Each structure stands twice: as C-alpha cells, then as structure tokens.
Amino acid sequence: MSYITGKIIKELREKRNLTQKQLGEIISVSDKTISKWETERGLPDITLIEPLSAALGISVAELLSGESIINKNRAGNIRKTKFYVCPVCGNIITALGEGAFSCCGISLPALSPEPAPEGSFKIERPENDIYVRFSHPMTKEDYISFAAYISYSGIQIKKLYPEQEAEIRFPFAGKGKILFFSNREGLFEFVI
C-alpha cells in the first residue's frame, strides 16, 4: 500500500473548495503544516489519516491509494435486471443493467419484455408462495424456457423444460414482477 502524496491532498482540498487554513482548522493542524504536506516537505502522521480523509470527503483506502472509488454502475437496480438468452444452447445470462455478452459465438442482445397477454397466466397465493400456471404449449418446438420473479429483495429464476407442466412456484418475497421467456415468442412480464 502506498502512502499519501501532497499532490492528492492538494487536489482533494481544492475539489472541496477548502483553503489550507480551513483544512488545517478542521483537522487541528496549522495551514503551514498543510502547505508542507502539499509541497511534499512532510507527510501527515498516521493518527491524522482518518480525520484527513473525513475532511476531504473520501475513505481512508481512497486517500492512501490516491484514487476515488466511484460506483459508475448507475443502472444497478435489481428491478432493472436484464436477461440475455442464447438461441443456440439456451444459456440464460442476467445483469443488473446493460452489458455486452456473447455465447456460442453470438453477440446477445438484452431482451425487452412485453406485457403478458390477457389469460396467458393464472396466479394463486398458497401459504407464503406464488404459484403461477401458464397457458402455453410445452412442446419441444414451443415452450416456456424459464420464469423469473424479481422483487426489491432479489431475483429467483426457475428453469422449465419441454413436455413438463407450464407451472412454477416461488417463495413470496414482496411486490415485484414475474417474467417468463417463450423460446418462440420472447420475454413477457406482469406485475404482482
């Protein structure tokens, strides 16, 4: 692990629109001390690292590494989960936002769900579960490949196979939406 550089202290101080004197007052040192650090004629004592990082508005790890750690994934909302399905092998890839994925040598587009047609499903709530029955053929040529239940607390995915019953049961996890993927018709969703 590296130690703090004067350049980083100066950049962060200026970014927060603080003078050397103001920063010094916040962490109980003189403006001359701050000047020494910034001109690299001295280094902050280890006991000042935590108050210095707090005054500069970053974590100790960021201060020591000299890099701001910013989560740039603004789409990381679980309810905005994207599904990618390989048309060759049927692999299902999920992402909390857009991504670039490929499978079997094919670049996969994010699936855009359509509203589920009226009468294409029936929901029951036995005990603490959600039971969904789909009115869809489950032949080898035309079947529901998977169903997913997305709530604020997580994602549950269940795989379905041709010639089995078109029904699924999820433990109830609050309001959310159910998505199901037909190998011929694409992705559908409905709110629960």
mmCIF file of N, CA and C in Angstrom, residues 92-172:
data_model
loop_
_atom_site.group_PDB
_atom_site.id
_atom_site.type_symbol
_atom_site.label_atom_id
_atom_site.label_comp_id
_atom_site.label_asym_id
_atom_site.label_seq_id
_atom_site.Cartn_x
_atom_site.Cartn_y
_atom_site.Cartn_z
ATOM 1 N N ILE A 92 -28.904 -18.723 -20.010
ATOM 2 C CA ILE A 92 -29.575 -17.519 -19.535
ATOM 3 C C ILE A 92 -28.536 -16.697 -18.784
ATOM 4 N N ILE A 93 -28.369 -15.447 -19.188
ATOM 5 C CA ILE A 93 -27.434 -14.550 -18.515
ATOM 6 C C ILE A 93 -28.245 -13.381 -17.973
ATOM 7 N N THR A 94 -28.009 -13.029 -16.711
ATOM 8 C CA THR A 94 -28.694 -11.879 -16.119
ATOM 9 C C THR A 94 -27.666 -10.821 -15.744
ATOM 10 N N ALA A 95 -28.087 -9.567 -15.807
ATOM 11 C CA ALA A 95 -27.215 -8.453 -15.435
ATOM 12 C C ALA A 95 -28.081 -7.348 -14.835
ATOM 13 N N LEU A 96 -27.530 -6.619 -13.876
ATOM 14 C CA LEU A 96 -28.246 -5.503 -13.276
ATOM 15 C C LEU A 96 -28.014 -4.253 -14.113
ATOM 16 N N GLY A 97 -28.452 -4.304 -15.345
ATOM 17 C CA GLY A 97 -28.249 -3.214 -16.285
ATOM 18 C C GLY A 97 -27.739 -3.760 -17.599
ATOM 19 N N GLU A 98 -27.404 -2.857 -18.496
ATOM 20 C CA GLU A 98 -26.930 -3.243 -19.823
ATOM 21 C C GLU A 98 -25.551 -3.886 -19.735
ATOM 22 N N GLY A 99 -25.256 -4.747 -20.682
ATOM 23 C CA GLY A 99 -23.951 -5.386 -20.741
ATOM 24 C C GLY A 99 -23.696 -5.870 -22.157
ATOM 25 N N ALA A 100 -22.502 -6.344 -22.397
ATOM 26 C CA ALA A 100 -22.147 -6.925 -23.694
ATOM 27 C C ALA A 100 -21.798 -8.384 -23.445
ATOM 28 N N PHE A 101 -22.654 -9.278 -23.891
ATOM 29 C CA PHE A 101 -22.477 -10.702 -23.634
ATOM 30 C C PHE A 101 -22.556 -11.479 -24.936
ATOM 31 N N SER A 102 -21.834 -12.573 -24.976
ATOM 32 C CA SER A 102 -21.929 -13.457 -26.129
ATOM 33 C C SER A 102 -21.900 -14.895 -25.634
ATOM 34 N N CYS A 103 -22.469 -15.776 -26.447
ATOM 35 C CA CYS A 103 -22.493 -17.204 -26.137
ATOM 36 C C CYS A 103 -22.545 -17.949 -27.462
ATOM 37 N N CYS A 104 -21.868 -19.047 -27.542
ATOM 38 C CA CYS A 104 -21.825 -19.872 -28.760
ATOM 39 C C CYS A 104 -21.430 -19.041 -29.981
ATOM 40 N N GLY A 105 -20.571 -18.035 -29.766
ATOM 41 C CA GLY A 105 -20.090 -17.200 -30.854
ATOM 42 C C GLY A 105 -21.070 -16.147 -31.335
ATOM 43 N N ILE A 106 -22.163 -15.957 -30.584
ATOM 44 C CA ILE A 106 -23.195 -14.996 -30.986
ATOM 45 C C ILE A 106 -23.249 -13.872 -29.957
ATOM 46 N N SER A 107 -23.288 -12.640 -30.427
ATOM 47 C CA SER A 107 -23.470 -11.488 -29.539
ATOM 48 C C SER A 107 -24.948 -11.437 -29.143
ATOM 49 N N LEU A 108 -25.221 -11.400 -27.839
ATOM 50 C CA LEU A 108 -26.596 -11.477 -27.355
ATOM 51 C C LEU A 108 -27.173 -10.094 -27.053
ATOM 52 N N PRO A 109 -28.340 -9.783 -27.591
ATOM 53 C CA PRO A 109 -28.996 -8.522 -27.238
ATOM 54 C C PRO A 109 -29.762 -8.690 -25.925
ATOM 55 N N ALA A 110 -29.949 -7.600 -25.198
ATOM 56 C CA ALA A 110 -30.793 -7.638 -23.996
ATOM 57 C C ALA A 110 -32.232 -7.835 -24.451
ATOM 58 N N LEU A 111 -32.944 -8.724 -23.785
ATOM 59 C CA LEU A 111 -34.342 -8.966 -24.134
ATOM 60 C C LEU A 111 -35.209 -7.850 -23.557
ATOM 61 N N SER A 112 -36.159 -7.383 -24.336
ATOM 62 C CA SER A 112 -37.103 -6.362 -23.874
ATOM 63 C C SER A 112 -38.429 -7.049 -23.599
ATOM 64 N N PRO A 113 -38.857 -7.068 -22.331
ATOM 65 C CA PRO A 113 -40.117 -7.753 -22.035
ATOM 66 C C PRO A 113 -41.333 -6.984 -22.541
ATOM 67 N N GLU A 114 -42.319 -7.736 -23.001
ATOM 68 C CA GLU A 114 -43.601 -7.182 -23.403
ATOM 69 C C GLU A 114 -44.607 -7.535 -22.319
ATOM 70 N N PRO A 115 -45.682 -6.775 -22.207
ATOM 71 C CA PRO A 115 -46.715 -7.144 -21.236
ATOM 72 C C PRO A 115 -47.285 -8.520 -21.584
ATOM 73 N N ALA A 116 -47.482 -9.345 -20.571
ATOM 74 C CA ALA A 116 -48.035 -10.682 -20.797
ATOM 75 C C ALA A 116 -49.466 -10.563 -21.312
ATOM 76 N N PRO A 117 -49.819 -11.315 -22.347
ATOM 77 C CA PRO A 117 -51.179 -11.251 -22.884
ATOM 78 C C PRO A 117 -52.215 -11.682 -21.844
ATOM 79 N N GLU A 118 -53.402 -11.085 -21.930
ATOM 80 C CA GLU A 118 -54.510 -11.459 -21.045
ATOM 81 C C GLU A 118 -54.751 -12.956 -21.149
ATOM 82 N N GLY A 119 -54.942 -13.596 -20.020
ATOM 83 C CA GLY A 119 -55.270 -15.018 -19.998
ATOM 84 C C GLY A 119 -54.089 -15.945 -20.221
ATOM 85 N N SER A 120 -52.864 -15.408 -20.328
ATOM 86 C CA SER A 120 -51.706 -16.275 -20.571
ATOM 87 C C SER A 120 -51.148 -16.877 -19.287
ATOM 88 N N PHE A 121 -51.698 -16.455 -18.139
ATOM 89 C CA PHE A 121 -51.225 -16.979 -16.869
ATOM 90 C C PHE A 121 -52.339 -16.877 -15.826
ATOM 91 N N LYS A 122 -52.180 -17.657 -14.767
ATOM 92 C CA LYS A 122 -53.099 -17.600 -13.635
ATOM 93 C C LYS A 122 -52.239 -17.653 -12.366
ATOM 94 N N ILE A 123 -52.505 -16.744 -11.435
ATOM 95 C CA ILE A 123 -51.715 -16.685 -10.198
ATOM 96 C C ILE A 123 -52.566 -17.108 -9.010
ATOM 97 N N GLU A 124 -51.950 -17.890 -8.138
ATOM 98 C CA GLU A 124 -52.544 -18.252 -6.849
ATOM 99 C C GLU A 124 -51.524 -17.939 -5.774
ATOM 100 N N ARG A 125 -52.001 -17.740 -4.545
ATOM 101 C CA ARG A 125 -51.101 -17.436 -3.425
ATOM 102 C C ARG A 125 -51.289 -18.451 -2.294
ATOM 103 N N PRO A 126 -50.886 -19.702 -2.502
ATOM 104 C CA PRO A 126 -50.997 -20.675 -1.407
ATOM 105 C C PRO A 126 -49.915 -20.395 -0.356
ATOM 106 N N GLU A 127 -50.303 -20.377 0.894
ATOM 107 C CA GLU A 127 -49.378 -20.147 2.006
ATOM 108 C C GLU A 127 -48.514 -18.914 1.753
ATOM 109 N N ASN A 128 -47.210 -19.033 1.810
ATOM 110 C CA ASN A 128 -46.310 -17.894 1.576
ATOM 111 C C ASN A 128 -45.619 -18.001 0.224
ATOM 112 N N ASP A 129 -46.341 -18.526 -0.755
ATOM 113 C CA ASP A 129 -45.769 -18.738 -2.079
ATOM 114 C C ASP A 129 -46.582 -18.004 -3.138
ATOM 115 N N ILE A 130 -46.007 -17.970 -4.321
ATOM 116 C CA ILE A 130 -46.711 -17.527 -5.519
ATOM 117 C C ILE A 130 -46.693 -18.715 -6.462
ATOM 118 N N TYR A 131 -47.860 -19.131 -6.872
ATOM 119 C CA TYR A 131 -47.977 -20.247 -7.794
ATOM 120 C C TYR A 131 -48.513 -19.687 -9.108
ATOM 121 N N VAL A 132 -47.762 -19.884 -10.183
ATOM 122 C CA VAL A 132 -48.152 -19.358 -11.491
ATOM 123 C C VAL A 132 -48.326 -20.528 -12.448
ATOM 124 N N ARG A 133 -49.483 -20.534 -13.108
ATOM 125 C CA ARG A 133 -49.764 -21.533 -14.129
ATOM 126 C C ARG A 133 -49.883 -20.786 -15.458
ATOM 127 N N PHE A 134 -49.115 -21.212 -16.446
ATOM 128 C CA PHE A 134 -49.116 -20.560 -17.751
ATOM 129 C C PHE A 134 -49.978 -21.358 -18.721
ATOM 130 N N SER A 135 -50.733 -20.663 -19.552
ATOM 131 C CA SER A 135 -51.488 -21.337 -20.610
ATOM 132 C C SER A 135 -50.635 -21.237 -21.881
ATOM 133 N N HIS A 136 -49.679 -22.146 -21.956
ATOM 134 C CA HIS A 136 -48.722 -22.136 -23.058
ATOM 135 C C HIS A 136 -48.393 -23.582 -23.402
ATOM 136 N N PRO A 137 -48.285 -23.900 -24.685
ATOM 137 C CA PRO A 137 -47.894 -25.271 -25.034
ATOM 138 C C PRO A 137 -46.466 -25.535 -24.563
ATOM 139 N N MET A 138 -46.226 -26.713 -24.129
ATOM 140 C CA MET A 138 -44.871 -27.067 -23.688
ATOM 141 C C MET A 138 -44.363 -28.210 -24.566
ATOM 142 N N THR A 139 -44.331 -27.934 -25.867
ATOM 143 C CA THR A 139 -43.819 -28.910 -26.819
ATOM 144 C C THR A 139 -42.326 -28.679 -27.020
ATOM 145 N N LYS A 140 -41.680 -29.571 -27.693
ATOM 146 C CA LYS A 140 -40.245 -29.417 -27.955
ATOM 147 C C LYS A 140 -39.969 -28.219 -28.858
ATOM 148 N N GLU A 141 -40.959 -27.828 -29.649
ATOM 149 C CA GLU A 141 -40.781 -26.711 -30.574
ATOM 150 C C GLU A 141 -41.176 -25.370 -29.948
ATOM 151 N N ASP A 142 -42.099 -25.380 -29.002
ATOM 152 C CA ASP A 142 -42.646 -24.138 -28.444
ATOM 153 C C ASP A 142 -42.896 -24.336 -26.946
ATOM 154 N N TYR A 143 -42.061 -23.725 -26.143
ATOM 155 C CA TYR A 143 -42.184 -23.913 -24.696
ATOM 156 C C TYR A 143 -41.678 -22.688 -23.933
ATOM 157 N N ILE A 144 -42.046 -22.607 -22.662
ATOM 158 C CA ILE A 144 -41.501 -21.577 -21.774
ATOM 159 C C ILE A 144 -40.202 -22.124 -21.220
ATOM 160 N N SER A 145 -39.123 -21.400 -21.467
ATOM 161 C CA SER A 145 -37.794 -21.846 -21.077
ATOM 162 C C SER A 145 -37.485 -21.553 -19.617
ATOM 163 N N PHE A 146 -37.901 -20.367 -19.131
ATOM 164 C CA PHE A 146 -37.669 -20.031 -17.729
ATOM 165 C C PHE A 146 -38.677 -18.981 -17.282
ATOM 166 N N ALA A 147 -38.813 -18.889 -15.979
ATOM 167 C CA ALA A 147 -39.615 -17.829 -15.363
ATOM 168 C C ALA A 147 -38.763 -17.219 -14.263
ATOM 169 N N ALA A 148 -38.914 -15.923 -14.049
ATOM 170 C CA ALA A 148 -38.145 -15.217 -13.011
ATOM 171 C C ALA A 148 -39.090 -14.338 -12.209
ATOM 172 N N TYR A 149 -38.827 -14.284 -10.918
ATOM 173 C CA TYR A 149 -39.590 -13.428 -10.011
ATOM 174 C C TYR A 149 -38.606 -12.403 -9.472
ATOM 175 N N ILE A 150 -38.852 -11.122 -9.789
ATOM 176 C CA ILE A 150 -37.951 -10.052 -9.361
ATOM 177 C C ILE A 150 -38.690 -9.174 -8.364
ATOM 178 N N SER A 151 -38.136 -9.057 -7.167
ATOM 179 C CA SER A 151 -38.676 -8.163 -6.142
ATOM 180 C C SER A 151 -37.546 -7.257 -5.693
ATOM 181 N N TYR A 152 -37.827 -6.367 -4.752
ATOM 182 C CA TYR A 152 -36.765 -5.489 -4.259
ATOM 183 C C TYR A 152 -35.692 -6.269 -3.503
ATOM 184 N N SER A 153 -36.032 -7.461 -3.035
ATOM 185 C CA SER A 153 -35.061 -8.209 -2.237
ATOM 186 C C SER A 153 -34.243 -9.220 -3.030
ATOM 187 N N GLY A 154 -34.584 -9.449 -4.302
ATOM 188 C CA GLY A 154 -33.780 -10.394 -5.052
ATOM 189 C C GLY A 154 -34.439 -10.892 -6.319
ATOM 190 N N ILE A 155 -33.761 -11.846 -6.939
ATOM 191 C CA ILE A 155 -34.232 -12.473 -8.171
ATOM 192 C C ILE A 155 -34.277 -13.977 -7.941
ATOM 193 N N GLN A 156 -35.372 -14.572 -8.344
ATOM 194 C CA GLN A 156 -35.492 -16.029 -8.308
ATOM 195 C C GLN A 156 -35.756 -16.479 -9.738
ATOM 196 N N ILE A 157 -34.998 -17.442 -10.218
ATOM 197 C CA ILE A 157 -35.172 -17.949 -11.579
ATOM 198 C C ILE A 157 -35.421 -19.449 -11.510
ATOM 199 N N LYS A 158 -36.421 -19.894 -12.262
ATOM 200 C CA LYS A 158 -36.722 -21.323 -12.349
ATOM 201 C C LYS A 158 -36.710 -21.719 -13.815
ATOM 202 N N LYS A 159 -36.044 -22.807 -14.104
ATOM 203 C CA LYS A 159 -35.933 -23.327 -15.463
ATOM 204 C C LYS A 159 -37.096 -24.275 -15.726
ATOM 205 N N LEU A 160 -37.662 -24.188 -16.912
ATOM 206 C CA LEU A 160 -38.716 -25.095 -17.354
ATOM 207 C C LEU A 160 -38.220 -25.846 -18.585
ATOM 208 N N TYR A 161 -38.790 -26.993 -18.829
ATOM 209 C CA TYR A 161 -38.357 -27.830 -19.941
ATOM 210 C C TYR A 161 -39.557 -28.259 -20.783
ATOM 211 N N PRO A 162 -39.316 -28.563 -22.069
ATOM 212 C CA PRO A 162 -40.417 -29.035 -22.913
ATOM 213 C C PRO A 162 -41.081 -30.270 -22.306
ATOM 214 N N GLU A 163 -42.356 -30.380 -22.536
ATOM 215 C CA GLU A 163 -43.174 -31.523 -22.132
ATOM 216 C C GLU A 163 -43.370 -31.645 -20.625
ATOM 217 N N GLN A 164 -43.013 -30.627 -19.864
ATOM 218 C CA GLN A 164 -43.383 -30.630 -18.444
ATOM 219 C C GLN A 164 -44.540 -29.657 -18.273
ATOM 220 N N GLU A 165 -45.145 -29.641 -17.114
ATOM 221 C CA GLU A 165 -46.253 -28.729 -16.858
ATOM 222 C C GLU A 165 -45.758 -27.278 -16.900
ATOM 223 N N ALA A 166 -46.570 -26.409 -17.439
ATOM 224 C CA ALA A 166 -46.209 -24.988 -17.533
ATOM 225 C C ALA A 166 -46.650 -24.287 -16.256
ATOM 226 N N GLU A 167 -45.976 -24.604 -15.166
ATOM 227 C CA GLU A 167 -46.308 -24.022 -13.867
ATOM 228 C C GLU A 167 -45.047 -23.848 -13.046
ATOM 229 N N ILE A 168 -45.106 -22.909 -12.144
ATOM 230 C CA ILE A 168 -43.918 -22.585 -11.350
ATOM 231 C C ILE A 168 -44.366 -22.083 -9.990
ATOM 232 N N ARG A 169 -43.536 -22.304 -8.989
ATOM 233 C CA ARG A 169 -43.846 -21.860 -7.626
ATOM 234 C C ARG A 169 -42.626 -21.134 -7.074
ATOM 235 N N PHE A 170 -42.858 -19.917 -6.571
ATOM 236 C CA PHE A 170 -41.796 -19.118 -5.962
ATOM 237 C C PHE A 170 -42.173 -18.797 -4.518
ATOM 238 N N PRO A 171 -41.215 -18.787 -3.593
ATOM 239 C CA PRO A 171 -41.500 -18.240 -2.260
ATOM 240 C C PRO A 171 -41.796 -16.741 -2.398
ATOM 241 N N PHE A 172 -42.850 -16.269 -1.772
ATOM 242 C CA PHE A 172 -43.236 -14.867 -1.889
ATOM 243 C C PHE A 172 -42.187 -13.977 -1.223
#
